[in-house]
Short mmCIF file of N, CA and C in Angstrom, two decimals:
data_model
loop_
_atom_site.label_atom_id
_atom_site.label_comp_id
_atom_site.label_asym_id
_atom_site.label_seq_id
_atom_site.Cartn_x
_atom_site.Cartn_y
_atom_site.Cartn_z
N GLN A 12 -29.54 20.08 38.80
CA GLN A 12 -28.99 19.62 37.53
C GLN A 12 -27.93 20.61 37.07
N VAL A 13 -26.74 20.10 36.80
CA VAL A 13 -25.64 20.94 36.34
C VAL A 13 -25.70 21.07 34.83
N GLN A 14 -25.55 22.27 34.34
CA GLN A 14 -25.52 22.51 32.89
C GLN A 14 -24.19 23.10 32.48
N LEU A 15 -23.65 22.57 31.40
CA LEU A 15 -22.43 23.09 30.81
C LEU A 15 -22.77 23.53 29.38
N VAL A 16 -22.46 24.76 29.05
CA VAL A 16 -22.80 25.29 27.73
C VAL A 16 -21.54 25.81 27.06
N GLU A 17 -21.18 25.17 25.94
CA GLU A 17 -20.01 25.58 25.18
C GLU A 17 -20.39 26.66 24.18
N SER A 18 -19.42 27.49 23.87
CA SER A 18 -19.58 28.51 22.81
C SER A 18 -18.22 28.84 22.25
N GLY A 19 -18.22 29.52 21.10
CA GLY A 19 -16.96 29.99 20.52
C GLY A 19 -16.47 29.18 19.34
N GLY A 20 -17.15 28.10 19.03
CA GLY A 20 -16.74 27.32 17.87
C GLY A 20 -17.08 28.04 16.58
N GLY A 21 -16.62 27.47 15.47
CA GLY A 21 -16.90 28.08 14.18
C GLY A 21 -15.96 27.59 13.12
N LEU A 22 -15.96 28.31 12.00
CA LEU A 22 -15.10 28.00 10.87
C LEU A 22 -13.92 28.95 10.85
N VAL A 23 -12.73 28.40 10.73
CA VAL A 23 -11.52 29.22 10.71
C VAL A 23 -10.53 28.62 9.73
N GLN A 24 -9.70 29.43 9.15
CA GLN A 24 -8.68 28.94 8.24
C GLN A 24 -7.50 28.36 9.01
N ALA A 25 -6.79 27.46 8.38
CA ALA A 25 -5.59 26.89 8.99
C ALA A 25 -4.63 28.00 9.41
N GLY A 26 -4.09 27.85 10.60
CA GLY A 26 -3.21 28.88 11.15
C GLY A 26 -3.93 29.89 12.02
N GLY A 27 -5.25 29.87 11.99
CA GLY A 27 -6.04 30.82 12.75
C GLY A 27 -6.24 30.41 14.19
N SER A 28 -7.04 31.20 14.90
CA SER A 28 -7.26 30.98 16.33
C SER A 28 -8.75 31.01 16.66
N LEU A 29 -9.10 30.31 17.71
CA LEU A 29 -10.44 30.35 18.27
C LEU A 29 -10.32 30.27 19.78
N ARG A 30 -11.30 30.84 20.47
CA ARG A 30 -11.36 30.71 21.92
C ARG A 30 -12.71 30.11 22.30
N LEU A 31 -12.66 28.93 22.86
CA LEU A 31 -13.88 28.27 23.31
C LEU A 31 -14.16 28.63 24.77
N SER A 32 -15.43 28.72 25.09
CA SER A 32 -15.85 28.98 26.46
C SER A 32 -16.81 27.89 26.91
N CYS A 33 -16.78 27.59 28.20
CA CYS A 33 -17.71 26.62 28.79
C CYS A 33 -18.29 27.28 30.04
N ALA A 34 -19.54 27.68 29.94
CA ALA A 34 -20.23 28.30 31.07
C ALA A 34 -20.96 27.23 31.87
N VAL A 35 -20.75 27.25 33.19
CA VAL A 35 -21.30 26.22 34.06
C VAL A 35 -22.34 26.84 34.98
N SER A 36 -23.39 26.05 35.26
CA SER A 36 -24.53 26.59 36.00
C SER A 36 -24.33 26.63 37.51
N ARG A 37 -23.18 26.18 37.99
CA ARG A 37 -22.92 26.27 39.42
C ARG A 37 -21.43 26.53 39.64
N ASN A 38 -21.05 26.72 40.88
CA ASN A 38 -19.68 27.06 41.24
C ASN A 38 -18.71 25.98 40.76
N ILE A 39 -17.80 26.35 39.85
CA ILE A 39 -16.91 25.35 39.29
C ILE A 39 -15.81 24.94 40.26
N PHE A 40 -15.69 25.66 41.36
CA PHE A 40 -14.67 25.27 42.33
C PHE A 40 -15.00 23.92 42.94
N SER A 41 -16.26 23.49 42.80
CA SER A 41 -16.68 22.20 43.36
C SER A 41 -16.22 21.02 42.50
N PHE A 42 -15.71 21.31 41.30
CA PHE A 42 -15.26 20.25 40.42
C PHE A 42 -13.75 20.04 40.57
N ASN A 43 -13.36 18.78 40.79
CA ASN A 43 -11.95 18.49 40.94
C ASN A 43 -11.17 18.77 39.67
N THR A 44 -11.74 18.36 38.56
CA THR A 44 -11.10 18.61 37.28
C THR A 44 -12.13 19.09 36.27
N MET A 45 -11.67 19.89 35.35
CA MET A 45 -12.47 20.29 34.19
C MET A 45 -11.61 20.06 32.97
N ALA A 46 -12.28 19.75 31.87
CA ALA A 46 -11.51 19.36 30.70
C ALA A 46 -12.25 19.68 29.41
N TRP A 47 -11.49 19.70 28.34
CA TRP A 47 -12.03 19.77 26.98
C TRP A 47 -11.68 18.46 26.29
N TYR A 48 -12.67 17.88 25.64
CA TYR A 48 -12.50 16.71 24.80
C TYR A 48 -12.94 17.09 23.40
N ARG A 49 -12.55 16.26 22.44
CA ARG A 49 -13.04 16.47 21.08
C ARG A 49 -13.31 15.13 20.41
N GLN A 50 -14.19 15.18 19.44
CA GLN A 50 -14.52 13.97 18.68
C GLN A 50 -14.71 14.34 17.23
N ALA A 51 -13.86 13.75 16.40
CA ALA A 51 -13.97 13.94 14.96
C ALA A 51 -14.82 12.82 14.38
N PRO A 52 -15.41 13.02 13.21
CA PRO A 52 -16.25 11.97 12.60
C PRO A 52 -15.48 10.67 12.43
N GLY A 53 -16.09 9.58 12.90
CA GLY A 53 -15.47 8.27 12.76
C GLY A 53 -14.35 7.98 13.73
N LYS A 54 -14.10 8.89 14.66
CA LYS A 54 -13.01 8.70 15.63
C LYS A 54 -13.55 8.70 17.06
N GLN A 55 -12.75 8.19 17.97
CA GLN A 55 -13.13 8.19 19.37
C GLN A 55 -12.94 9.57 19.98
N ARG A 56 -13.70 9.82 21.02
CA ARG A 56 -13.52 11.08 21.76
C ARG A 56 -12.16 11.04 22.45
N GLU A 57 -11.44 12.17 22.38
CA GLU A 57 -10.11 12.21 22.96
C GLU A 57 -9.93 13.46 23.82
N LEU A 58 -9.06 13.34 24.80
CA LEU A 58 -8.78 14.46 25.69
C LEU A 58 -7.94 15.51 24.97
N VAL A 59 -8.38 16.75 25.06
CA VAL A 59 -7.62 17.86 24.51
C VAL A 59 -6.79 18.50 25.62
N ALA A 60 -7.45 18.84 26.72
CA ALA A 60 -6.76 19.51 27.82
C ALA A 60 -7.60 19.37 29.08
N MET A 61 -6.92 19.37 30.23
CA MET A 61 -7.63 19.34 31.49
C MET A 61 -6.95 20.25 32.49
N ILE A 62 -7.74 20.70 33.48
CA ILE A 62 -7.21 21.60 34.50
C ILE A 62 -7.83 21.24 35.83
N THR A 63 -7.03 21.24 36.89
CA THR A 63 -7.53 20.91 38.22
C THR A 63 -7.82 22.18 39.00
N THR A 64 -8.34 22.00 40.21
CA THR A 64 -8.70 23.16 41.02
C THR A 64 -7.48 23.99 41.41
N ASP A 65 -6.30 23.33 41.50
CA ASP A 65 -5.10 24.09 41.86
C ASP A 65 -4.38 24.64 40.65
N GLY A 66 -4.99 24.49 39.47
CA GLY A 66 -4.44 25.07 38.26
C GLY A 66 -3.49 24.18 37.49
N THR A 67 -3.29 22.95 37.94
CA THR A 67 -2.44 22.02 37.19
C THR A 67 -3.11 21.68 35.87
N THR A 68 -2.32 21.70 34.79
CA THR A 68 -2.88 21.44 33.46
C THR A 68 -2.20 20.23 32.81
N ASN A 69 -2.93 19.64 31.88
CA ASN A 69 -2.40 18.52 31.13
C ASN A 69 -3.00 18.58 29.73
N TYR A 70 -2.22 18.24 28.72
CA TYR A 70 -2.67 18.37 27.33
C TYR A 70 -2.44 17.09 26.55
N GLY A 71 -3.29 16.88 25.54
CA GLY A 71 -3.05 15.80 24.62
C GLY A 71 -1.76 16.04 23.86
N ASP A 72 -1.09 14.95 23.46
CA ASP A 72 0.20 15.08 22.79
C ASP A 72 0.10 15.91 21.52
N PHE A 73 -1.04 15.85 20.86
CA PHE A 73 -1.19 16.54 19.58
C PHE A 73 -1.27 18.06 19.75
N VAL A 74 -1.46 18.54 20.98
CA VAL A 74 -1.59 19.98 21.19
C VAL A 74 -0.26 20.69 20.93
N LYS A 75 0.83 20.13 21.45
CA LYS A 75 2.19 20.64 21.18
C LYS A 75 2.31 22.15 21.37
N GLY A 76 1.79 22.65 22.49
CA GLY A 76 1.95 24.05 22.83
C GLY A 76 1.04 25.01 22.10
N ARG A 77 0.10 24.51 21.31
CA ARG A 77 -0.77 25.40 20.54
C ARG A 77 -1.99 25.88 21.32
N PHE A 78 -2.43 25.10 22.29
CA PHE A 78 -3.66 25.40 23.03
C PHE A 78 -3.34 25.75 24.47
N ALA A 79 -4.25 26.50 25.10
CA ALA A 79 -4.11 26.82 26.52
C ALA A 79 -5.47 26.75 27.19
N ILE A 80 -5.54 25.96 28.26
CA ILE A 80 -6.78 25.83 29.03
C ILE A 80 -6.70 26.73 30.25
N SER A 81 -7.82 27.31 30.62
CA SER A 81 -7.86 28.15 31.82
C SER A 81 -9.26 28.10 32.41
N ARG A 82 -9.37 28.54 33.64
CA ARG A 82 -10.67 28.58 34.29
C ARG A 82 -10.78 29.85 35.11
N ASP A 83 -11.97 30.43 35.11
CA ASP A 83 -12.26 31.63 35.89
C ASP A 83 -13.32 31.25 36.91
N ASN A 84 -12.90 30.97 38.13
CA ASN A 84 -13.84 30.51 39.15
C ASN A 84 -14.90 31.57 39.46
N ALA A 85 -14.53 32.82 39.38
CA ALA A 85 -15.50 33.89 39.67
C ALA A 85 -16.63 33.95 38.65
N LYS A 86 -16.31 33.57 37.41
CA LYS A 86 -17.32 33.59 36.34
C LYS A 86 -17.90 32.21 36.07
N ASN A 87 -17.44 31.21 36.81
CA ASN A 87 -17.90 29.82 36.58
C ASN A 87 -17.74 29.43 35.11
N THR A 88 -16.60 29.74 34.56
CA THR A 88 -16.36 29.52 33.13
C THR A 88 -14.96 28.95 32.92
N MET A 89 -14.88 28.04 31.97
CA MET A 89 -13.61 27.48 31.55
C MET A 89 -13.37 27.88 30.10
N TYR A 90 -12.11 28.01 29.72
CA TYR A 90 -11.77 28.46 28.38
C TYR A 90 -10.76 27.51 27.73
N LEU A 91 -10.74 27.55 26.41
CA LEU A 91 -9.69 26.88 25.65
C LEU A 91 -9.27 27.82 24.53
N GLN A 92 -8.09 28.37 24.66
CA GLN A 92 -7.52 29.21 23.60
C GLN A 92 -6.78 28.30 22.64
N MET A 93 -7.19 28.33 21.38
CA MET A 93 -6.58 27.47 20.37
C MET A 93 -5.92 28.33 19.31
N ASN A 94 -4.63 28.15 19.15
CA ASN A 94 -3.86 28.89 18.16
C ASN A 94 -3.25 27.92 17.15
N SER A 95 -2.80 28.46 16.05
CA SER A 95 -2.15 27.64 15.00
C SER A 95 -2.99 26.42 14.65
N LEU A 96 -4.25 26.65 14.43
CA LEU A 96 -5.17 25.54 14.16
C LEU A 96 -4.85 24.86 12.83
N LYS A 97 -5.09 23.55 12.83
CA LYS A 97 -4.82 22.72 11.66
C LYS A 97 -6.12 22.06 11.21
N PRO A 98 -6.21 21.66 9.96
CA PRO A 98 -7.42 20.95 9.51
C PRO A 98 -7.74 19.72 10.36
N GLU A 99 -6.72 19.06 10.87
CA GLU A 99 -6.96 17.87 11.69
C GLU A 99 -7.51 18.20 13.07
N ASP A 100 -7.60 19.47 13.41
CA ASP A 100 -8.26 19.87 14.66
C ASP A 100 -9.78 19.95 14.49
N THR A 101 -10.26 19.76 13.28
CA THR A 101 -11.70 19.79 13.04
C THR A 101 -12.40 18.69 13.84
N ALA A 102 -13.38 19.10 14.64
CA ALA A 102 -14.08 18.15 15.51
C ALA A 102 -15.16 18.90 16.28
N VAL A 103 -15.98 18.13 16.97
CA VAL A 103 -16.87 18.72 17.97
C VAL A 103 -16.12 18.72 19.29
N TYR A 104 -16.08 19.87 19.92
CA TYR A 104 -15.35 20.03 21.18
C TYR A 104 -16.36 20.06 22.34
N TYR A 105 -16.08 19.24 23.34
CA TYR A 105 -16.99 19.08 24.48
C TYR A 105 -16.31 19.54 25.77
N CYS A 106 -17.11 20.17 26.58
CA CYS A 106 -16.69 20.57 27.92
C CYS A 106 -17.06 19.47 28.90
N ASN A 107 -16.18 19.20 29.85
CA ASN A 107 -16.39 18.15 30.85
C ASN A 107 -16.02 18.67 32.23
N ALA A 108 -16.82 18.27 33.22
CA ALA A 108 -16.52 18.63 34.61
C ALA A 108 -16.72 17.39 35.48
N MET A 109 -15.77 17.15 36.39
CA MET A 109 -15.86 15.97 37.25
C MET A 109 -15.71 16.37 38.72
N GLY A 110 -16.61 15.80 39.54
CA GLY A 110 -16.54 16.04 40.96
C GLY A 110 -17.46 15.09 41.70
N ASN A 111 -17.06 14.63 42.89
CA ASN A 111 -17.88 13.70 43.67
C ASN A 111 -18.25 12.46 42.86
N PHE A 112 -17.29 11.98 42.08
CA PHE A 112 -17.45 10.75 41.28
C PHE A 112 -18.52 10.88 40.20
N LEU A 113 -18.90 12.10 39.87
CA LEU A 113 -19.86 12.33 38.79
C LEU A 113 -19.19 13.13 37.68
N ALA A 114 -19.62 12.84 36.45
CA ALA A 114 -19.10 13.55 35.29
C ALA A 114 -20.24 14.24 34.57
N TYR A 115 -19.98 15.46 34.16
CA TYR A 115 -20.98 16.25 33.43
C TYR A 115 -20.39 16.67 32.10
N TRP A 116 -21.28 16.71 31.10
CA TRP A 116 -20.85 17.05 29.75
C TRP A 116 -21.73 18.15 29.16
N GLY A 117 -21.11 18.96 28.31
CA GLY A 117 -21.88 19.91 27.53
C GLY A 117 -22.35 19.26 26.23
N GLN A 118 -23.06 20.04 25.43
CA GLN A 118 -23.62 19.53 24.18
C GLN A 118 -22.59 19.56 23.05
N GLY A 119 -21.55 20.32 23.22
CA GLY A 119 -20.50 20.38 22.20
C GLY A 119 -20.62 21.60 21.31
N THR A 120 -19.49 22.00 20.77
CA THR A 120 -19.44 23.09 19.80
C THR A 120 -18.54 22.67 18.65
N GLN A 121 -19.00 22.93 17.44
CA GLN A 121 -18.27 22.48 16.25
C GLN A 121 -17.12 23.44 15.94
N VAL A 122 -15.96 22.86 15.71
CA VAL A 122 -14.80 23.61 15.23
C VAL A 122 -14.41 23.03 13.88
N THR A 123 -14.36 23.87 12.87
CA THR A 123 -13.99 23.43 11.53
C THR A 123 -12.82 24.28 11.05
N VAL A 124 -11.75 23.62 10.67
CA VAL A 124 -10.55 24.32 10.20
C VAL A 124 -10.35 23.99 8.73
N SER A 125 -10.39 25.00 7.90
CA SER A 125 -10.24 24.80 6.47
C SER A 125 -8.77 24.95 6.07
N SER A 126 -8.39 24.21 5.03
CA SER A 126 -6.99 24.25 4.58
C SER A 126 -6.77 25.33 3.53
#
């Protein structure tokens, strides 16, 4: 059973920064893609950022250069550095890993940005 555990969420003022981490219970090199999603109350879950095994990245349009996704294969951990946070970034952020046609999800970490 693969486990993904997010951490690093919290309350921050607009303009501030947070760094989310996703610790995985097995070698993340086995996953073709890893990603961060978010879901705000009353809204659908949306892609924030994704990264492939070769380091190719892709971001949601709303990111606009504010966030950076990375992965450390040696530590089996993925990160999301979030800068210039806005109140509309408030959501539960989920870690996702995909490989061998299977998808795994973490429990989520709350990010709240105050104005």
